[in-house]
Short mmCIF file of C-alpha atoms in Angstrom, two decimals:
data_model
loop_
_atom_site.label_atom_id
_atom_site.label_comp_id
_atom_site.label_asym_id
_atom_site.label_seq_id
_atom_site.Cartn_x
_atom_site.Cartn_y
_atom_site.Cartn_z
CA MET A 1 0.00 0.00 0.00
CA ASN A 2 2.83 2.40 0.95
CA CYS A 3 4.72 1.52 -2.24
CA MET A 4 1.60 2.22 -4.29
CA ARG A 5 1.14 5.64 -2.66
CA SER A 6 4.81 6.41 -3.28
CA LEU A 7 4.51 5.42 -6.95
CA VAL A 8 1.37 7.55 -7.33
CA SER A 9 3.15 10.56 -5.79
CA ILE A 10 6.14 10.15 -8.15
CA LEU A 11 3.88 9.86 -11.19
CA LEU A 12 1.95 12.92 -10.07
CA LEU A 13 5.13 14.97 -9.77
CA LEU A 14 6.29 13.82 -13.21
CA SER A 15 2.95 14.84 -14.69
CA LEU A 16 3.05 18.41 -13.39
CA PRO A 17 4.46 19.93 -16.63
CA VAL A 18 1.48 18.48 -18.49
CA LEU A 19 -0.82 20.03 -15.91
CA ALA A 20 0.83 23.44 -16.20
CA ALA A 21 -2.53 25.19 -16.21
CA GLN A 22 -3.03 23.97 -12.65
CA ARG A 23 -1.08 25.05 -9.59
CA PRO A 24 1.25 22.24 -8.39
CA GLY A 25 -0.67 21.50 -5.21
CA GLU A 26 -3.98 21.64 -7.05
CA ALA A 27 -2.69 19.07 -9.54
CA LEU A 28 -1.32 16.78 -6.82
CA ILE A 29 -4.59 16.75 -4.91
CA ALA A 30 -6.74 16.37 -8.03
CA ALA A 31 -4.77 13.38 -9.28
CA ALA A 32 -4.59 11.55 -5.93
CA PRO A 33 -7.18 8.75 -5.67
CA SER A 34 -10.33 9.45 -3.69
CA GLN A 35 -11.01 7.08 -0.81
CA PHE A 36 -13.89 6.83 1.63
CA ALA A 37 -14.37 5.97 5.28
CA LYS A 38 -17.74 5.40 6.91
CA ILE A 39 -19.47 6.64 10.07
CA ASP A 40 -23.01 5.40 10.51
CA ASP A 41 -24.47 5.86 7.00
CA ILE A 42 -22.21 8.79 6.09
CA SER A 43 -19.37 8.34 3.60
CA VAL A 44 -16.38 10.55 4.42
CA HIS A 45 -14.09 11.44 1.53
CA TYR A 46 -10.33 11.56 2.00
CA LYS A 47 -7.03 11.48 0.11
CA PHE A 48 -3.67 10.18 1.34
CA LEU A 49 -0.49 11.41 -0.33
CA GLY A 50 3.17 10.55 0.23
CA GLU A 51 4.94 7.83 2.16
CA GLY A 52 6.82 7.60 5.43
CA GLY A 53 7.83 10.33 7.81
CA PRO A 54 5.33 12.03 10.09
CA VAL A 55 1.75 12.19 8.87
CA THR A 56 0.16 15.63 8.74
CA LEU A 57 -3.65 15.61 8.89
CA LEU A 58 -5.27 18.71 7.38
CA VAL A 59 -8.84 19.72 8.31
CA HIS A 60 -10.51 22.54 6.36
CA GLY A 61 -12.93 25.21 7.54
CA GLY A 62 -16.69 25.50 7.23
CA GLY A 63 -18.09 25.65 3.72
CA CYS A 64 -14.73 24.60 2.28
CA ASP A 65 -13.11 21.27 1.37
CA LEU A 66 -9.79 19.46 1.28
CA THR A 67 -8.60 21.38 -1.81
CA PHE A 68 -8.14 24.52 0.31
CA TRP A 69 -4.79 23.08 1.42
CA GLU A 70 -3.34 23.01 -2.10
CA LEU A 71 -0.58 25.50 -1.29
CA GLN A 72 0.55 23.46 1.74
CA VAL A 73 0.56 19.94 0.29
CA PRO A 74 3.75 20.15 -1.85
CA ALA A 75 5.76 21.59 1.06
CA LEU A 76 4.39 19.11 3.61
CA LEU A 77 5.19 16.16 1.35
CA GLU A 78 8.85 17.10 1.82
CA SER A 79 8.56 16.09 5.48
CA GLY A 80 6.38 12.98 5.16
CA SER A 81 2.81 12.06 4.28
CA VAL A 82 -0.34 14.18 4.05
CA LEU A 83 -3.86 13.04 4.93
CA LEU A 84 -6.73 15.29 3.83
CA LEU A 85 -10.45 14.84 4.33
CA ASP A 86 -13.77 16.49 3.56
CA LEU A 87 -15.75 16.89 6.76
CA PRO A 88 -19.32 15.56 6.65
CA GLY A 89 -21.51 18.01 4.73
CA HIS A 90 -18.54 19.24 2.71
CA GLY A 91 -16.77 18.43 -0.55
CA LYS A 92 -17.30 14.86 -1.72
CA SER A 93 -18.44 13.57 1.67
CA ASP A 94 -22.11 12.79 2.17
CA THR A 95 -24.42 15.67 3.06
CA PRO A 96 -27.45 14.26 4.87
CA GLU A 97 -30.11 16.71 6.03
CA ASP A 98 -31.15 14.79 9.14
CA VAL A 99 -27.96 15.09 11.23
CA ARG A 100 -26.35 17.65 13.51
CA TYR A 101 -23.09 18.84 11.97
CA SER A 102 -21.59 18.86 15.43
CA MET A 103 -17.96 18.83 16.53
CA LYS A 104 -18.56 15.31 17.82
CA LEU A 105 -19.68 14.19 14.36
CA HIS A 106 -16.63 15.79 12.76
CA ALA A 107 -14.32 14.22 15.36
CA ARG A 108 -15.77 10.80 14.61
CA ALA A 109 -15.24 11.42 10.89
CA ILE A 110 -11.60 12.32 11.49
CA ASP A 111 -11.11 9.19 13.57
CA ALA A 112 -12.78 7.00 10.92
CA VAL A 113 -10.51 8.42 8.21
CA MET A 114 -7.37 7.82 10.27
CA LYS A 115 -8.42 4.24 10.96
CA LYS A 116 -9.26 3.55 7.31
CA ALA A 117 -5.96 5.10 6.18
CA GLY A 118 -4.02 3.04 8.72
CA VAL A 119 -2.67 6.11 10.51
CA SER A 120 -2.10 5.60 14.24
CA SER A 121 -1.17 9.22 15.02
CA ALA A 122 -0.60 12.50 13.20
CA VAL A 123 0.27 16.15 13.49
CA VAL A 124 -3.18 17.72 13.15
CA VAL A 125 -3.75 21.07 11.44
CA GLY A 126 -7.13 22.80 11.43
CA HIS A 127 -8.37 25.99 9.85
CA SER A 128 -11.43 27.84 11.18
CA LEU A 129 -14.12 25.17 11.83
CA GLY A 130 -11.33 22.60 11.65
CA VAL A 131 -9.89 23.87 14.94
CA PRO A 132 -12.87 23.11 17.25
CA ALA A 133 -13.44 19.88 15.29
CA LEU A 134 -9.87 18.84 16.09
CA ARG A 135 -10.24 20.04 19.69
CA GLN A 136 -13.05 17.50 20.05
CA PHE A 137 -10.99 14.85 18.25
CA TYR A 138 -8.12 15.41 20.68
CA ARG A 139 -10.58 15.31 23.57
CA SER A 140 -11.76 11.86 22.47
CA GLN A 141 -8.48 10.48 21.06
CA PRO A 142 -5.52 12.29 22.68
CA GLY A 143 -3.09 9.48 21.90
CA LYS A 144 -3.59 9.99 18.16
CA VAL A 145 -2.35 13.60 18.16
CA ASP A 146 1.41 14.24 18.00
CA GLY A 147 1.10 18.01 17.68
CA PHE A 148 -1.76 20.49 17.27
CA VAL A 149 -1.84 23.43 14.84
CA ALA A 150 -4.66 25.99 14.96
CA ILE A 151 -4.97 28.34 11.99
CA ASP A 152 -7.28 31.30 12.64
CA GLY A 153 -9.85 29.20 14.46
CA ILE A 154 -11.29 28.97 17.97
CA LEU A 155 -8.71 27.39 20.24
CA LEU A 156 -10.15 28.99 23.38
CA TYR A 157 -13.71 30.16 23.94
CA GLU A 158 -14.53 33.67 25.15
CA ASP A 159 -17.93 34.93 26.29
CA MET A 160 -19.63 35.74 22.97
CA GLY A 161 -23.09 34.51 23.88
CA PHE A 162 -25.13 37.47 22.63
CA MET A 163 -23.27 37.84 19.33
CA ILE A 164 -23.47 34.13 18.60
CA SER A 165 -27.18 34.03 19.39
CA LEU A 166 -27.78 37.02 17.13
CA LEU A 167 -25.82 35.56 14.22
CA ASP A 168 -27.51 32.19 14.72
CA TRP A 169 -30.92 33.89 14.51
CA LEU A 170 -29.94 35.88 11.41
CA LEU A 171 -28.62 32.80 9.60
CA ASP A 172 -31.82 30.93 10.39
CA SER A 173 -34.03 33.75 9.12
CA TRP A 174 -35.15 34.96 5.71
CA LEU A 175 -32.06 37.20 5.76
CA TYR A 176 -29.74 34.21 5.19
CA ASP A 177 -29.28 34.93 1.46
CA THR A 178 -28.05 38.42 2.34
CA ILE A 179 -26.22 37.84 5.62
CA TRP A 180 -24.18 34.75 4.70
CA PRO A 181 -22.62 36.13 1.47
CA ALA A 182 -21.75 39.37 3.29
CA PHE A 183 -20.23 37.36 6.14
CA VAL A 184 -18.18 35.30 3.68
CA ALA A 185 -16.93 38.40 1.85
CA GLY A 186 -15.29 39.54 5.08
CA PHE A 187 -13.14 36.42 5.19
CA VAL A 188 -10.92 37.55 2.29
CA THR A 189 -9.02 40.75 1.55
CA ASP A 190 -6.80 42.19 -1.15
CA ALA A 191 -4.03 40.06 0.35
CA THR A 192 -5.83 36.96 -0.94
CA PRO A 193 -4.92 36.06 -4.53
CA GLU A 194 -7.76 36.59 -6.98
CA TRP A 195 -8.19 32.87 -7.62
CA GLY A 196 -8.27 32.36 -3.84
CA ARG A 197 -10.95 35.00 -3.33
CA ASP A 198 -13.06 33.38 -6.04
CA LYS A 199 -12.52 29.95 -4.51
CA VAL A 200 -13.54 31.07 -1.02
CA VAL A 201 -16.62 32.99 -2.13
CA ASN A 202 -17.83 30.31 -4.56
CA SER A 203 -17.33 27.44 -2.14
CA MET A 204 -18.75 29.05 0.98
CA THR A 205 -21.72 30.83 -0.58
CA ASN A 206 -22.71 27.65 -2.42
CA ALA A 207 -22.52 25.47 0.69
CA PRO A 208 -25.90 23.89 1.49
CA PRO A 209 -27.74 26.33 3.80
CA PHE A 210 -28.83 23.53 6.13
CA VAL A 211 -25.17 22.58 6.65
CA VAL A 212 -24.12 26.18 7.37
CA LYS A 213 -27.07 26.70 9.73
CA SER A 214 -25.99 23.59 11.61
CA PHE A 215 -22.18 23.74 11.80
CA TYR A 216 -21.97 27.42 12.76
CA PRO A 217 -23.93 27.26 16.04
CA GLU A 218 -22.50 23.79 16.70
CA MET A 219 -19.03 25.35 16.98
CA PHE A 220 -20.30 27.08 20.11
CA HIS A 221 -22.44 24.27 21.54
CA PRO A 222 -21.84 23.87 25.31
CA GLU A 223 -21.17 20.14 24.96
CA THR A 224 -17.92 20.83 23.08
CA ALA A 225 -17.16 24.55 23.60
CA ILE A 226 -14.88 23.68 26.49
CA ASN A 227 -11.56 25.27 27.43
CA ASP A 228 -9.91 22.06 28.54
CA SER A 229 -6.20 21.42 28.18
CA ILE A 230 -4.06 20.01 25.39
CA SER A 231 -0.80 18.44 26.55
CA VAL A 232 0.93 18.11 23.16
CA PRO A 233 2.87 20.97 21.52
CA VAL A 234 0.59 23.64 20.02
CA LEU A 235 1.25 26.09 17.19
CA ALA A 236 -1.36 28.82 16.77
CA ILE A 237 -1.17 30.93 13.60
CA TYR A 238 -3.62 33.82 13.46
CA ALA A 239 -4.29 36.81 11.26
CA ASP A 240 -3.24 39.98 13.07
CA ALA A 241 -6.80 41.32 13.19
CA PRO A 242 -9.08 42.93 15.81
CA THR A 243 -10.96 39.63 16.21
CA TRP A 244 -8.06 38.27 18.23
CA THR A 245 -7.78 40.75 21.09
CA GLU A 246 -4.74 41.16 23.33
CA GLU A 247 -6.62 39.22 26.01
CA ILE A 248 -7.27 36.30 23.66
CA GLN A 249 -3.64 36.34 22.53
CA ALA A 250 -2.44 36.25 26.14
CA ASP A 251 -4.77 33.33 26.92
CA ILE A 252 -3.49 31.38 23.91
CA ARG A 253 0.15 32.00 24.85
CA ALA A 254 -0.62 30.68 28.33
CA PHE A 255 -2.52 27.65 26.99
CA ASN A 256 0.30 25.26 27.85
CA ASP A 257 4.07 25.52 28.26
CA ARG A 258 4.58 24.23 24.72
CA THR A 259 2.34 26.70 22.89
CA ARG A 260 3.65 29.15 20.32
CA LEU A 261 1.43 31.93 18.96
CA VAL A 262 2.25 33.68 15.69
CA MET A 263 0.24 36.75 14.68
CA MET A 264 0.67 37.09 10.92
CA PRO A 265 0.35 40.63 9.50
CA ASP A 266 -1.38 41.65 6.28
CA VAL A 267 -3.41 38.48 5.78
CA SER A 268 -7.07 37.48 5.81
CA HIS A 269 -8.84 34.63 7.59
CA PHE A 270 -7.48 32.41 4.79
CA LEU A 271 -3.88 33.18 5.65
CA MET A 272 -2.61 29.89 4.22
CA LEU A 273 -3.70 31.17 0.78
CA ASP A 274 -2.45 34.72 1.37
CA ASN A 275 1.03 33.89 2.67
CA PRO A 276 1.76 30.23 1.94
CA THR A 277 5.53 30.71 2.17
CA GLU A 278 5.44 31.79 5.81
CA THR A 279 2.62 29.39 6.70
CA ASN A 280 4.55 26.45 5.27
CA ARG A 281 7.78 27.53 6.95
CA LEU A 282 6.03 27.61 10.32
CA LEU A 283 4.38 24.23 9.75
CA LEU A 284 7.60 22.51 8.67
CA GLU A 285 9.54 24.04 11.56
CA PHE A 286 6.88 22.88 14.03
CA ILE A 287 6.82 19.35 12.61
CA SER A 288 10.62 19.06 12.62
CA GLU A 289 10.80 19.99 16.30
CA LEU A 290 8.32 17.36 17.52
#
């Protein structure tokens, strides 16, 4: 199995000149075979690239999919293997209407993918929704996490009860078609490449409304919105924006004695698209020090 993945990766790299119209990471991900794990009656889509070395598990944000890591995959393959998945309700995973898109569901999906891929532990990297999803995964399977990376997502919960309730009400009202696109537009800036802005807006605004209306409040559900500890090394990479106040930054720095916080200037919420060079440098440095 490992030899087959290695052969596929080599063939993909050799084919990149032919796929010149695509970005290298985009081509690598597109050509990697799709595989599926199962939780209950939900098929969870994933792709496994590379061979050997540490495994890096990448978990996308809400309304996105595994292709949002295209600028990280080539760099991470230099250090080992990369496991990507589409969370339930996203990408090529099943999108049932009769489930809660809770952090517990996403954590179970992550665990199912790791089991199906034969991965016993990994360095986990989450963006946005991926961070609380991975917090719940760590909570349930701490032995499967070698290191934890949070990219512009909720690592620690502050008291935002009123604002969350208001946004939850707005998203569940007739204003959804106005509020959600406006909300999404704020996630990108001029720092985001044009293709990246288009990708974010198209993917998130076209996400099924019932999925958005479920996963957003679920991020703040009391059953998983818990500020419990993580004992493994933590790297937190955040956009230097007003959202992350000095108080929040101080709390993150004090999270554990192996936490490093990096506030990245001149980037949007999708900082891994805006500044992939620095994002990848930080990821590779973190992985090498584990």
